[in-house]
CSV table of C-alpha atoms in Angstrom, one decimal:
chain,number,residue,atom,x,y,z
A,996,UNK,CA,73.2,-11.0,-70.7
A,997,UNK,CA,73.9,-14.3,-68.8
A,998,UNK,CA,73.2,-12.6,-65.5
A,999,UNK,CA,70.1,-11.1,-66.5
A,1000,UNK,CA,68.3,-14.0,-68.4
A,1001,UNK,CA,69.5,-15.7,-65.2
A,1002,UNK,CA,67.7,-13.9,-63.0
A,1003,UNK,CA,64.9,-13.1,-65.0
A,1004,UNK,CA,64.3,-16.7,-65.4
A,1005,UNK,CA,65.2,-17.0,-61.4
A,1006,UNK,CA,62.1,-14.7,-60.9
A,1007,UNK,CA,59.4,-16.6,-62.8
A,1008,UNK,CA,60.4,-19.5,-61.4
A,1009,UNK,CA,59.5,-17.9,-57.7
A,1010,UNK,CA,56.1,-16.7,-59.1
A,1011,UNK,CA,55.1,-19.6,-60.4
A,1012,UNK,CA,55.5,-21.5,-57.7
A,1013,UNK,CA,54.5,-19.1,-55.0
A,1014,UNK,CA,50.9,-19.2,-57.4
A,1015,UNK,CA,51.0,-23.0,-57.3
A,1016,UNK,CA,51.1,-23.4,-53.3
A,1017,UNK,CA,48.6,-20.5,-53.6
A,1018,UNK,CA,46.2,-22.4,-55.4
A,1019,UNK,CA,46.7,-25.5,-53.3
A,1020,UNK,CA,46.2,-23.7,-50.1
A,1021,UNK,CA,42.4,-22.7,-51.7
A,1022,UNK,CA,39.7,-25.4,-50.4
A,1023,UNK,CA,36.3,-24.8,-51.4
A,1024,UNK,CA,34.1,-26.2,-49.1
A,1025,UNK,CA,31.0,-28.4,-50.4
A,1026,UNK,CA,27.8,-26.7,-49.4
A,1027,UNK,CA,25.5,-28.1,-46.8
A,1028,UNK,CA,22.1,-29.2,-47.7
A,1029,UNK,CA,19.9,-26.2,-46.9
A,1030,UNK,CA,16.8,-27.6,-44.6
A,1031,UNK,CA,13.7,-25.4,-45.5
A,1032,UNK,CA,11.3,-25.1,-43.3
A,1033,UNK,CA,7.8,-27.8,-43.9
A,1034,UNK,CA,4.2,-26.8,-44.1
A,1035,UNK,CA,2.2,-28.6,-41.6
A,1036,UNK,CA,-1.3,-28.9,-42.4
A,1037,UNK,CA,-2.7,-31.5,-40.2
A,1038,UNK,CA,-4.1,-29.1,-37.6
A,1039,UNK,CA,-5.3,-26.4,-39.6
A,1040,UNK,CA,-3.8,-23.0,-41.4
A,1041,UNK,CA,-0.3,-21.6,-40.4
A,1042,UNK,CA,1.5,-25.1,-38.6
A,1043,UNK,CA,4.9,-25.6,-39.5
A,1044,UNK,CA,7.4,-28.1,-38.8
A,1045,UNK,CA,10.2,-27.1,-35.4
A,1046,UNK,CA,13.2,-28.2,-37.9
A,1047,UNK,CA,14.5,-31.7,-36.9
A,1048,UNK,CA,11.4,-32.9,-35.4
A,1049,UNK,CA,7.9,-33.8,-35.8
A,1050,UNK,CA,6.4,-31.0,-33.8
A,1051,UNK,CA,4.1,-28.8,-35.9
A,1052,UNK,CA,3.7,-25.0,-34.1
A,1053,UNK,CA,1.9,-22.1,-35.2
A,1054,UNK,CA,3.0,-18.5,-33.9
A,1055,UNK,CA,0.1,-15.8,-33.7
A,1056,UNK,CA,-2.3,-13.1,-31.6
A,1057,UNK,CA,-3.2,-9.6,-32.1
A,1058,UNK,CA,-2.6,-6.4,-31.2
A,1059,UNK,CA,-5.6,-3.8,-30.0
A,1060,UNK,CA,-6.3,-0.7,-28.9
A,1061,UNK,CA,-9.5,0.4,-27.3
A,1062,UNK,CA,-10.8,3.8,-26.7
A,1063,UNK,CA,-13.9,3.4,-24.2
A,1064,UNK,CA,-16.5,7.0,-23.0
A,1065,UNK,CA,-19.4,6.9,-20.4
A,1066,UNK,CA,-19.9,5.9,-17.3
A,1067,UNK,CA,-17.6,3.5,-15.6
A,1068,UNK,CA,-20.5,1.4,-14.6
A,1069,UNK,CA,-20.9,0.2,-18.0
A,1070,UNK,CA,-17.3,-0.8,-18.3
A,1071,UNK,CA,-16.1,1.7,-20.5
A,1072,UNK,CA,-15.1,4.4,-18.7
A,1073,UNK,CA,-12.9,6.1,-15.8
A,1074,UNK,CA,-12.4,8.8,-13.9
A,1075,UNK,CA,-9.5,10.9,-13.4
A,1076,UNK,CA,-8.3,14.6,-10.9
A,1077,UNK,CA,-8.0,17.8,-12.9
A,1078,UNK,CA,-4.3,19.2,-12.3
A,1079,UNK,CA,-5.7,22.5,-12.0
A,1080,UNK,CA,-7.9,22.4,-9.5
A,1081,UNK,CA,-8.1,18.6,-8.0
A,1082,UNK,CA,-11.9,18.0,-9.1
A,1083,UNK,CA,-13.0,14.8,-10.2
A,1084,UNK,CA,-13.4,14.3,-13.4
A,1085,UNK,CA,-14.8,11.8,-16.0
A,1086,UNK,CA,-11.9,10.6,-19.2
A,1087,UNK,CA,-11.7,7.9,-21.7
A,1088,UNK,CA,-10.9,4.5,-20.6
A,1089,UNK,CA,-7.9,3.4,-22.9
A,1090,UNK,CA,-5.9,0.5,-23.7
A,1091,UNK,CA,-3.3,-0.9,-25.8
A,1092,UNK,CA,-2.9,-4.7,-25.9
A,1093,UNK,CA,-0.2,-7.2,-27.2
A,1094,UNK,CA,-1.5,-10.5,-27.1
A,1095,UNK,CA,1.3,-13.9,-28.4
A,1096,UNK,CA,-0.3,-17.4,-28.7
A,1097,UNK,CA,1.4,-20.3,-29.4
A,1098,UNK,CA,0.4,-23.7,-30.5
A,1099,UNK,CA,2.4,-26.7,-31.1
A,1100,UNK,CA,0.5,-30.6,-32.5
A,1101,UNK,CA,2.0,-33.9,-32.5
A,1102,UNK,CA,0.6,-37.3,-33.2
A,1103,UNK,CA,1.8,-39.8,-30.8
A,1104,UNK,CA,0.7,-44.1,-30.4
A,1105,UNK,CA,-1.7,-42.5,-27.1
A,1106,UNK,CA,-3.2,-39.8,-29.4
A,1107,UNK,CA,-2.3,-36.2,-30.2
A,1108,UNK,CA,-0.2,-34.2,-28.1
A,1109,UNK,CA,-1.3,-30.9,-27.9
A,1110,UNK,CA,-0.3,-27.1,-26.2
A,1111,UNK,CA,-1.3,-23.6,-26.1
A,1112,UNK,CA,0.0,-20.5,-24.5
A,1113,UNK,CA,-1.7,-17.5,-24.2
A,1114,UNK,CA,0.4,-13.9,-22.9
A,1115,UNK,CA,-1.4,-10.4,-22.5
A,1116,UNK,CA,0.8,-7.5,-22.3
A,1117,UNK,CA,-1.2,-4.2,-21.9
A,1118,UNK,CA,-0.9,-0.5,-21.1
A,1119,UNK,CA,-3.1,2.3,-20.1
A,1120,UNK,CA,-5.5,3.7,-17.5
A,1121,UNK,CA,-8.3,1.7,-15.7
A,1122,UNK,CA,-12.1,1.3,-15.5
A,1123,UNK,CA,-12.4,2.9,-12.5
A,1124,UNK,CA,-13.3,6.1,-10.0
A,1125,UNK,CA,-10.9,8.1,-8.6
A,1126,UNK,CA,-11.0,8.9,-5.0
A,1127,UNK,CA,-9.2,11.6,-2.1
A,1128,UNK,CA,-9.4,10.2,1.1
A,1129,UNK,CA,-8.5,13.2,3.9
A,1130,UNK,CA,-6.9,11.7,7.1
A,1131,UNK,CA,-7.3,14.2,10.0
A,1132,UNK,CA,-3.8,15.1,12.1
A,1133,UNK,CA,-3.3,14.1,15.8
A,1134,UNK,CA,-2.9,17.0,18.2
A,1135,UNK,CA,-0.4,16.2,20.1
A,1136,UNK,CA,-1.6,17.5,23.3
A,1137,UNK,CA,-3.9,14.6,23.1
A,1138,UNK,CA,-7.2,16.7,23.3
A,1139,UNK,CA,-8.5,16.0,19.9
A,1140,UNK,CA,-7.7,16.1,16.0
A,1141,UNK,CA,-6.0,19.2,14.8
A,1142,UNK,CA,-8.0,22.0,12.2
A,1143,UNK,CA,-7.6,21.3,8.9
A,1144,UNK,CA,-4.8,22.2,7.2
A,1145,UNK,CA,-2.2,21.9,8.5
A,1146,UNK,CA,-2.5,19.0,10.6
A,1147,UNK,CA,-4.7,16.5,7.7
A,1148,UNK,CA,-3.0,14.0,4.9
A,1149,UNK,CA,-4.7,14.0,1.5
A,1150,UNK,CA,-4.1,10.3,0.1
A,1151,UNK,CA,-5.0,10.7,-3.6
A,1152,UNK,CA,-5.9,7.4,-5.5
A,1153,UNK,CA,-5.6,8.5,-9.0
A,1154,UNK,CA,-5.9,6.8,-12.4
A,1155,UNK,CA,-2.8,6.7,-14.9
A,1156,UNK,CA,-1.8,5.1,-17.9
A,1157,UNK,CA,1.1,2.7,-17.4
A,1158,UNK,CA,2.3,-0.8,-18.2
A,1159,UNK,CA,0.2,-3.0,-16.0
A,1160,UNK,CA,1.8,-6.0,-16.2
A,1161,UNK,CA,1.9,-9.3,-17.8
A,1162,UNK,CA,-0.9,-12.2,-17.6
A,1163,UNK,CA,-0.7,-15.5,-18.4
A,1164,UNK,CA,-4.1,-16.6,-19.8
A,1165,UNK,CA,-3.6,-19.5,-20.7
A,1166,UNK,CA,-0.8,-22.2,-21.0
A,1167,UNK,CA,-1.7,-25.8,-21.1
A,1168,UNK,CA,-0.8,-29.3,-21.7
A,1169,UNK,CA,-3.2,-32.2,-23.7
A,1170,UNK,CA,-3.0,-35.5,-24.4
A,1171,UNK,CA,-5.6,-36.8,-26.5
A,1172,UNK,CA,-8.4,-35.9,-24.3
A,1173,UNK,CA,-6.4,-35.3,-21.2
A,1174,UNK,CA,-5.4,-31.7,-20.3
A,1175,UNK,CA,-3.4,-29.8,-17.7
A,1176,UNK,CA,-2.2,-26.5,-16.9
A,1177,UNK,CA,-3.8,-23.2,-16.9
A,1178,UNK,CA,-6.9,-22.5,-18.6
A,1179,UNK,CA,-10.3,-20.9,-17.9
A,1180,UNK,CA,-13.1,-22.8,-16.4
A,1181,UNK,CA,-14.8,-25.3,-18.2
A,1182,UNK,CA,-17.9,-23.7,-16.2
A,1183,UNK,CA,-17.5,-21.3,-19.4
A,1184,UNK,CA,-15.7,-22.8,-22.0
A,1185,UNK,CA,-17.4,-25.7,-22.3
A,1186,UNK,CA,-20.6,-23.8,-22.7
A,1187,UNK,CA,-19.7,-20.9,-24.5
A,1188,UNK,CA,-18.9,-17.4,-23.8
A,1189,UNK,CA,-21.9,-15.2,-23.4
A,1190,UNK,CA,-22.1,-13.9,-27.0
A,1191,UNK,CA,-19.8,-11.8,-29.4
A,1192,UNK,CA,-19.6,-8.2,-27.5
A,1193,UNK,CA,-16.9,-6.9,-25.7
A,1194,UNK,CA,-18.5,-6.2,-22.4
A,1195,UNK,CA,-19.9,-9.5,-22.1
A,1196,UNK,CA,-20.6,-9.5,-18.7
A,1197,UNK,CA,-22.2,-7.0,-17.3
A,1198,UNK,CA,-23.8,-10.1,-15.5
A,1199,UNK,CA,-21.3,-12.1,-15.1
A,1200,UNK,CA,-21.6,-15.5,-15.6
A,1201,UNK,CA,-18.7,-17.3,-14.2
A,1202,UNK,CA,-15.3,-17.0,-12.7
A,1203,UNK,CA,-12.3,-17.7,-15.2
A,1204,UNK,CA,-9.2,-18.2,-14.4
A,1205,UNK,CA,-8.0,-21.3,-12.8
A,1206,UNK,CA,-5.3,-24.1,-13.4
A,1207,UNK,CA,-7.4,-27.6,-14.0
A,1208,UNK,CA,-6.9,-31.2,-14.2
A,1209,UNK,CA,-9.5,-32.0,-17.1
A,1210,UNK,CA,-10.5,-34.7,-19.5
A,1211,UNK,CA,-12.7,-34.3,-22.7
A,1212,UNK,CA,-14.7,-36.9,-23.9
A,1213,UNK,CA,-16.1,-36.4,-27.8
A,1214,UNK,CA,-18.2,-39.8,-29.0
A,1215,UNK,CA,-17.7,-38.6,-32.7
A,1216,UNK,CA,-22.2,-38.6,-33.2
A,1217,UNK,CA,-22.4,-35.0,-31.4
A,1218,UNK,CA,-22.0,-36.0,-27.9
A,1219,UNK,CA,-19.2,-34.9,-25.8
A,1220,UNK,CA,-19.1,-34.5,-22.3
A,1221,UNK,CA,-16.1,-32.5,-19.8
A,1222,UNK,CA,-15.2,-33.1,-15.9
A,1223,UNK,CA,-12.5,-30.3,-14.7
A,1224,UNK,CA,-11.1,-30.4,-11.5
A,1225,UNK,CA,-10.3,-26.6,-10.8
A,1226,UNK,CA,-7.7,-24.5,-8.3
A,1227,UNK,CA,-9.7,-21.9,-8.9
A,1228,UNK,CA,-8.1,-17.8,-8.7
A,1229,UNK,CA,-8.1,-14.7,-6.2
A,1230,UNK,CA,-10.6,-15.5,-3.4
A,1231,UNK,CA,-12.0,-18.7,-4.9
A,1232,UNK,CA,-8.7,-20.4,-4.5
A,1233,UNK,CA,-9.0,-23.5,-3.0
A,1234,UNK,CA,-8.5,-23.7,0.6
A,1235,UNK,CA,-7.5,-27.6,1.1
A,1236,UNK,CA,-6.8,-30.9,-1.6
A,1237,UNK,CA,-10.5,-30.8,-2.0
A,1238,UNK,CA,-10.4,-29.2,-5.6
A,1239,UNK,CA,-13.2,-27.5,-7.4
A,1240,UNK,CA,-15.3,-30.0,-9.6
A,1241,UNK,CA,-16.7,-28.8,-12.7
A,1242,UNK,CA,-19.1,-31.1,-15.3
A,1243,UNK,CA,-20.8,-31.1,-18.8
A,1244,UNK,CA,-22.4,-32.3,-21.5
A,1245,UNK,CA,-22.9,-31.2,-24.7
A,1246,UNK,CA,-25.2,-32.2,-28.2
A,1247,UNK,CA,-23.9,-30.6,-31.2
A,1248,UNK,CA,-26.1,-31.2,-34.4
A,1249,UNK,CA,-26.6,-29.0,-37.3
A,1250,UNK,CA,-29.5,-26.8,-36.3
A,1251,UNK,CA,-27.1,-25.6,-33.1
A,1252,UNK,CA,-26.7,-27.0,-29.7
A,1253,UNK,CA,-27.8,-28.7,-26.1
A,1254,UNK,CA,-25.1,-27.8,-23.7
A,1255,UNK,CA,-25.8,-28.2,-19.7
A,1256,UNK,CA,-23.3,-27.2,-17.0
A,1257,UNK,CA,-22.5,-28.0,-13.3
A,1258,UNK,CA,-19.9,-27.0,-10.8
A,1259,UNK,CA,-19.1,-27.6,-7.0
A,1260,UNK,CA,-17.6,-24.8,-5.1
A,1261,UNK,CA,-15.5,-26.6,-3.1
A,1262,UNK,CA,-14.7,-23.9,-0.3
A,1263,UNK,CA,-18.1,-23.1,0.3
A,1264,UNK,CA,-20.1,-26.2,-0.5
A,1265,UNK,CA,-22.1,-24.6,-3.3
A,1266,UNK,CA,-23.5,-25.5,-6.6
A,1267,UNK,CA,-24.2,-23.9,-9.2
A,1268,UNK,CA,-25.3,-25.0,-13.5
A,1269,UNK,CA,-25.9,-23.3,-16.2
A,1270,UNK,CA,-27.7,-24.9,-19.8
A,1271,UNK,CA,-27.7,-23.4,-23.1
A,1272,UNK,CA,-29.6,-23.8,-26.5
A,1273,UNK,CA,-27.8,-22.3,-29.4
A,1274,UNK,CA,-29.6,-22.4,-32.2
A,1275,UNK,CA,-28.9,-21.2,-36.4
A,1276,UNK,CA,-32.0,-20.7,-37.8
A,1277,UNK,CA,-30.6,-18.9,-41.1
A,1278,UNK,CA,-27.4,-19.2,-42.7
A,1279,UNK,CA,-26.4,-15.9,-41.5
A,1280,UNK,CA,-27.9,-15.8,-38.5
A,1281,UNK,CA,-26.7,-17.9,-34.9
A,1282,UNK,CA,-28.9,-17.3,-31.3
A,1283,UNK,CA,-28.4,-18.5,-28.5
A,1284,UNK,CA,-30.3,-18.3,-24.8
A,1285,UNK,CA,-28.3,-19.3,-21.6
A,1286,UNK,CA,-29.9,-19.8,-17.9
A,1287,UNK,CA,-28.0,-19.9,-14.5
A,1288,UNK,CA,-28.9,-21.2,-11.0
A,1289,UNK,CA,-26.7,-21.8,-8.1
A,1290,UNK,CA,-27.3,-21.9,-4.2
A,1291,UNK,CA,-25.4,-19.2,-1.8
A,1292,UNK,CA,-26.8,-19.8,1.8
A,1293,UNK,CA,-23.0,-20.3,2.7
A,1294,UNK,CA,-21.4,-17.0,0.8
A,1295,UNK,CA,-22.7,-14.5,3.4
A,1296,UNK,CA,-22.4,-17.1,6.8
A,1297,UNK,CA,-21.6,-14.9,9.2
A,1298,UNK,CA,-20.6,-18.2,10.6
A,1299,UNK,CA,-17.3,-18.4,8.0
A,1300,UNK,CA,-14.3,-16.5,8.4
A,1301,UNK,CA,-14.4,-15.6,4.8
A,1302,UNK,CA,-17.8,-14.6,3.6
A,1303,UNK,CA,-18.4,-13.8,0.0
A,1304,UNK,CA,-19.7,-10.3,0.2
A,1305,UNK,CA,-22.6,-9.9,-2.2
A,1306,UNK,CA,-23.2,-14.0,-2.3
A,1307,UNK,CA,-21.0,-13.8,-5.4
A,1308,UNK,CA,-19.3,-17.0,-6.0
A,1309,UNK,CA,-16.8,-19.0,-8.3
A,1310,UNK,CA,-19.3,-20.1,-10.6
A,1311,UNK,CA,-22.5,-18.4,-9.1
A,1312,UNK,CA,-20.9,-14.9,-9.7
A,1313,UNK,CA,-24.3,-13.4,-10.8
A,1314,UNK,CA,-26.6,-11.5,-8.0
A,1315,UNK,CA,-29.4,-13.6,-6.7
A,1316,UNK,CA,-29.8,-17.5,-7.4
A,1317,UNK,CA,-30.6,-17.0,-11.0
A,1318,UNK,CA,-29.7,-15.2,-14.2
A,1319,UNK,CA,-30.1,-15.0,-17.8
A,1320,UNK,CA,-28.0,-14.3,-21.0
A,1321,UNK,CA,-29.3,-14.0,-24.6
A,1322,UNK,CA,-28.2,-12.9,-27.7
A,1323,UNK,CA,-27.1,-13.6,-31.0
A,1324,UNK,CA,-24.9,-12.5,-34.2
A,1325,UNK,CA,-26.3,-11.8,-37.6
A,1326,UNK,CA,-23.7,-11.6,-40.9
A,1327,UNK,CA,-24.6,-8.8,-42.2
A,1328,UNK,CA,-22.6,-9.4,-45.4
A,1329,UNK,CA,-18.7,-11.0,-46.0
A,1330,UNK,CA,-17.1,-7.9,-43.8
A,1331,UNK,CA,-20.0,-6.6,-41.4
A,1332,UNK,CA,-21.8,-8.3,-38.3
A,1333,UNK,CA,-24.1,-6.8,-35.7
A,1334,UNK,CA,-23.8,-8.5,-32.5
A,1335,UNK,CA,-26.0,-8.0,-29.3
A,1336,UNK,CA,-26.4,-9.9,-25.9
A,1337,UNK,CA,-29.1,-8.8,-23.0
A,1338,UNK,CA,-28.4,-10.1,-19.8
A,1339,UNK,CA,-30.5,-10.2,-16.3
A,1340,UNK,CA,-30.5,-11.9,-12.6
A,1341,UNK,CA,-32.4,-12.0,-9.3
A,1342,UNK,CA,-30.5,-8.6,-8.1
A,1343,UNK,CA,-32.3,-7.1,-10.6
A,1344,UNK,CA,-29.5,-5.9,-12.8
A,1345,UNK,CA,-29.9,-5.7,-17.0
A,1346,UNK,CA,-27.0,-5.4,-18.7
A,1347,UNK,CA,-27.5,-4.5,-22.9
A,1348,UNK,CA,-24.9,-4.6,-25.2
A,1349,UNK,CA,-24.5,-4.4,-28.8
A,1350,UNK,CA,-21.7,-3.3,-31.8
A,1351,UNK,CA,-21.3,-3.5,-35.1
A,1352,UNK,CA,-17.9,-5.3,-36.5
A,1353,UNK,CA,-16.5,-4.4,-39.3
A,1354,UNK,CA,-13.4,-6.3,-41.3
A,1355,UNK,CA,-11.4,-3.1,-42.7
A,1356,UNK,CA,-9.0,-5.3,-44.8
A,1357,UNK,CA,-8.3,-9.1,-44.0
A,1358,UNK,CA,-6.7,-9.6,-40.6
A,1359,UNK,CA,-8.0,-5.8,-39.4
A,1360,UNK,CA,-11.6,-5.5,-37.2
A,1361,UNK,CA,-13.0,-2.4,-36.2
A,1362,UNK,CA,-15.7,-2.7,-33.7
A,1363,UNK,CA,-18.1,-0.1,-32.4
A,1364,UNK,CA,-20.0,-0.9,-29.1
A,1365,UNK,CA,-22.9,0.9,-26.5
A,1366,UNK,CA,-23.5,-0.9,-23.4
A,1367,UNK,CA,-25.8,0.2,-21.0
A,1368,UNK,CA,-26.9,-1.6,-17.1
A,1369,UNK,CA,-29.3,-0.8,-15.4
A,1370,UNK,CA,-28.5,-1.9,-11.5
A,1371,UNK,CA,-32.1,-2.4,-9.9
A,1372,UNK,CA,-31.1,-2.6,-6.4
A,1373,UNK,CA,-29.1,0.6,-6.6
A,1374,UNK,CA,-29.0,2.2,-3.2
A,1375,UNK,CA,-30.6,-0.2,-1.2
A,1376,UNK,CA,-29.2,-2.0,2.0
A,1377,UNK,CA,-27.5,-5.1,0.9
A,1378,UNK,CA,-27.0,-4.2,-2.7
A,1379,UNK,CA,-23.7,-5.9,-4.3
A,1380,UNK,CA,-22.4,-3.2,-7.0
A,1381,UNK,CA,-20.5,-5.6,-9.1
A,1382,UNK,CA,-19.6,-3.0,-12.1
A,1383,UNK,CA,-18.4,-0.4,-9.7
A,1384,UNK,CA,-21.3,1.6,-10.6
A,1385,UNK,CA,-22.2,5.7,-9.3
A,1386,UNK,CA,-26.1,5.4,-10.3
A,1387,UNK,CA,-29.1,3.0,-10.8
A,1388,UNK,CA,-28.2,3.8,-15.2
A,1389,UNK,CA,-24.5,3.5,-16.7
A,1390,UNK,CA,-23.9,3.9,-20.5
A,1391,UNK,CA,-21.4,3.8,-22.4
A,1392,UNK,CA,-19.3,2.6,-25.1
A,1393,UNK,CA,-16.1,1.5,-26.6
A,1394,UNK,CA,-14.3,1.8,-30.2
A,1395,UNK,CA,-11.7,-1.1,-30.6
A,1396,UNK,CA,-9.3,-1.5,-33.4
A,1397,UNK,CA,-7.9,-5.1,-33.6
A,1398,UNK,CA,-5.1,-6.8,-35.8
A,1399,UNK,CA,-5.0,-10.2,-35.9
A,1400,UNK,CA,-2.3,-12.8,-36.9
């Protein structure tokens, strides 16, 4: 009996100390302050603070999807070669569309620090004709071009859907009224965009893309006023330090409007303006008229290396030396608007456009468009076919669906 109390009482002793270095070894770690993240609301809906600092960003964009019929002279639609027997036929115009944006606001002692990004990822097929381009062979005796087939080359320029790429719309820098980066023109932004339709220029009215050097002056009464300096993009890229000069001024009250344009094509030595009267003569109702003018003796020099074939410019993009944009947006009610623009210039081209939007839920738009040109000069010698059109009439028109976030 001594034994086994002994080791009985042996045994407990092990287990109750093996629990008490047990319970020692156990350290419960104090939980760290959890930092949520803050509302910022001194730029507007959907800021938030970037945790640890005094940066407010917002995060959105949309994502849409376009189905466009008709002619492709109106924009909306394509062309495409039947597998069956290689004839040319027409087909929707489609595309999908990812679009981020980013914003970020700071208040600093030299005024607000501002950015904003735009990206455009898209997939599908393109406005345009389809072509077959036959390349006679070589005979190679030397006396002439062999007999079709075999002795030709069919070079097929057809119209698929794919990825086609990523574009950086925007991505700029501001401080207080100071900005840098990319943008589009202030030839156009300052001014306004030529009304709420899709194809919004089927006379164009300005080139868009461009990284600036820009300051914006606003006096706080309605007057503000804008001078960009401008790289320009494609063709109208600058061609020396000499950068593209854009200015405007603007007075806002509450019946609308006074906005006037001007810009220097630096390349060519051109100038071009645009003014604009927006008006809101109902509640529901906005209008607005816009009229262009710019000089092109330069575009078609023979004298330049470069001419501008069809005297289209940076800024003077329209046909002629003058054009004209009008249009307007009435509310129909708290989910409906009907939207139209009519556009015309020297060249003689009328472009009409017009859709109804309608807000399916919050945050989801469908819109249903018809746009129709009419290209005056059609045929004739000299005639600058900006919209890529197969006849003097082009109609057509485009359903777009459209979340945004």
């Amino acid at each position: 009996m001594n034994i086994k109390s002994l080791l009985l009482g042996s045994a407990a002793a092990l287990v109750a100390v093996s629990g008490a270095r047990a319970a020692d070894a156990v350290v419960v770690a104090e939980p760290e302050p959890a930092e949520y993240v803050r509302i910022c609301d001194v730029y507007g809906a959907g800021y938030f603070y970037i945790p640890g600092t005094e940066t407010c960003l917002r995060i959105g964009g949309y994502v849409r999807y376009d189905i466009g019929v008709g002619d492709v002279g109106s924009f909306d639609g394509a062309e495409n070669f039947d597998v069956e027997d290689g004839d040319i036929q027409d087909t929707y115009y489609k595309q999908a569309r990812f679009n981020l944006k980013t914003w970020t606001g700071q208040e600093t002692e030299l005024g607000t620090l501002k950015t904003y990004t735009e990206t455009r990822f898209n997939f599908g097929n393109r406005n345009r004709h389809v072509s077959s381009t036959y390349v006679p062979g070589v005979d190679p005796d030397g006396d002439g071009p062999l007999p079709a087939p075999p002795g030709e080359t069919i070079i097929d320029v057809a119209n698929p859907a794919e990825n086609k790429g990523i574009s950086l719309n925007f991505a700029w820098i501001q401080l207080g009224g100071l900005r840098v980066g990319k943008d589009e023109s202030a030839y156009d932004t300052f001014i306004g965009y030529a009304g709420n339709v899709i194809q919004d220029t089927l006379v164009p009215y300005g080139g868009f893309d461009t990284n600036v050097v820009q300051y914006y002056f606003d006096a706080g009464n309605g007057f503000s006023a804008v001078v960009s300096l401008e790289q320009g993009y494609g063709d109208f890229t600058i061609d020396s330090y000499v950068p593209h000069v854009v200015g405007g001024v603007k007075w806002t009250q509450g019946w609308g409007a006074i906005t006037g344009v001007i810009a220097y094509d630096a390349n060519y030595e051109e100038v071009a303006g645009k003014v604009r009267l927006d008006v809101t003569p109902m509640e529901n109702l906005s209008l607005f008229i816009m009229a262009g003018y710019g000089t092109d003796d330069n575009y078609e020099d023979p004298g330049f290396a470069l001419p501008v074939a069809g005297g289209r410019g940076m800024y003077k993009l329209w046909s002629g030396n003058w054009a004209v944009w009008g249009g307007g947006t009435y509310t129909i009610n708290e989910k409906t608007s009907f939207n139209t623009q009519i556009s015309y210039d020297e060249g003689e081209n009328l472009g009409i456009a017009a859709n109804i939007a309608y807000d399916i839920v919050p945050g989801l738009t469908i819109t249903a468009e018809v746009d129709y040109l009419h290209a005056g000069e059609f045929g004739e010698a000299g005639f600058s076919n900006w919209t890529a059109a197969d006849d003097e009439d082009s109609l057509g028109g485009m359903l777009r669906f459209q979340r945004s976030f």
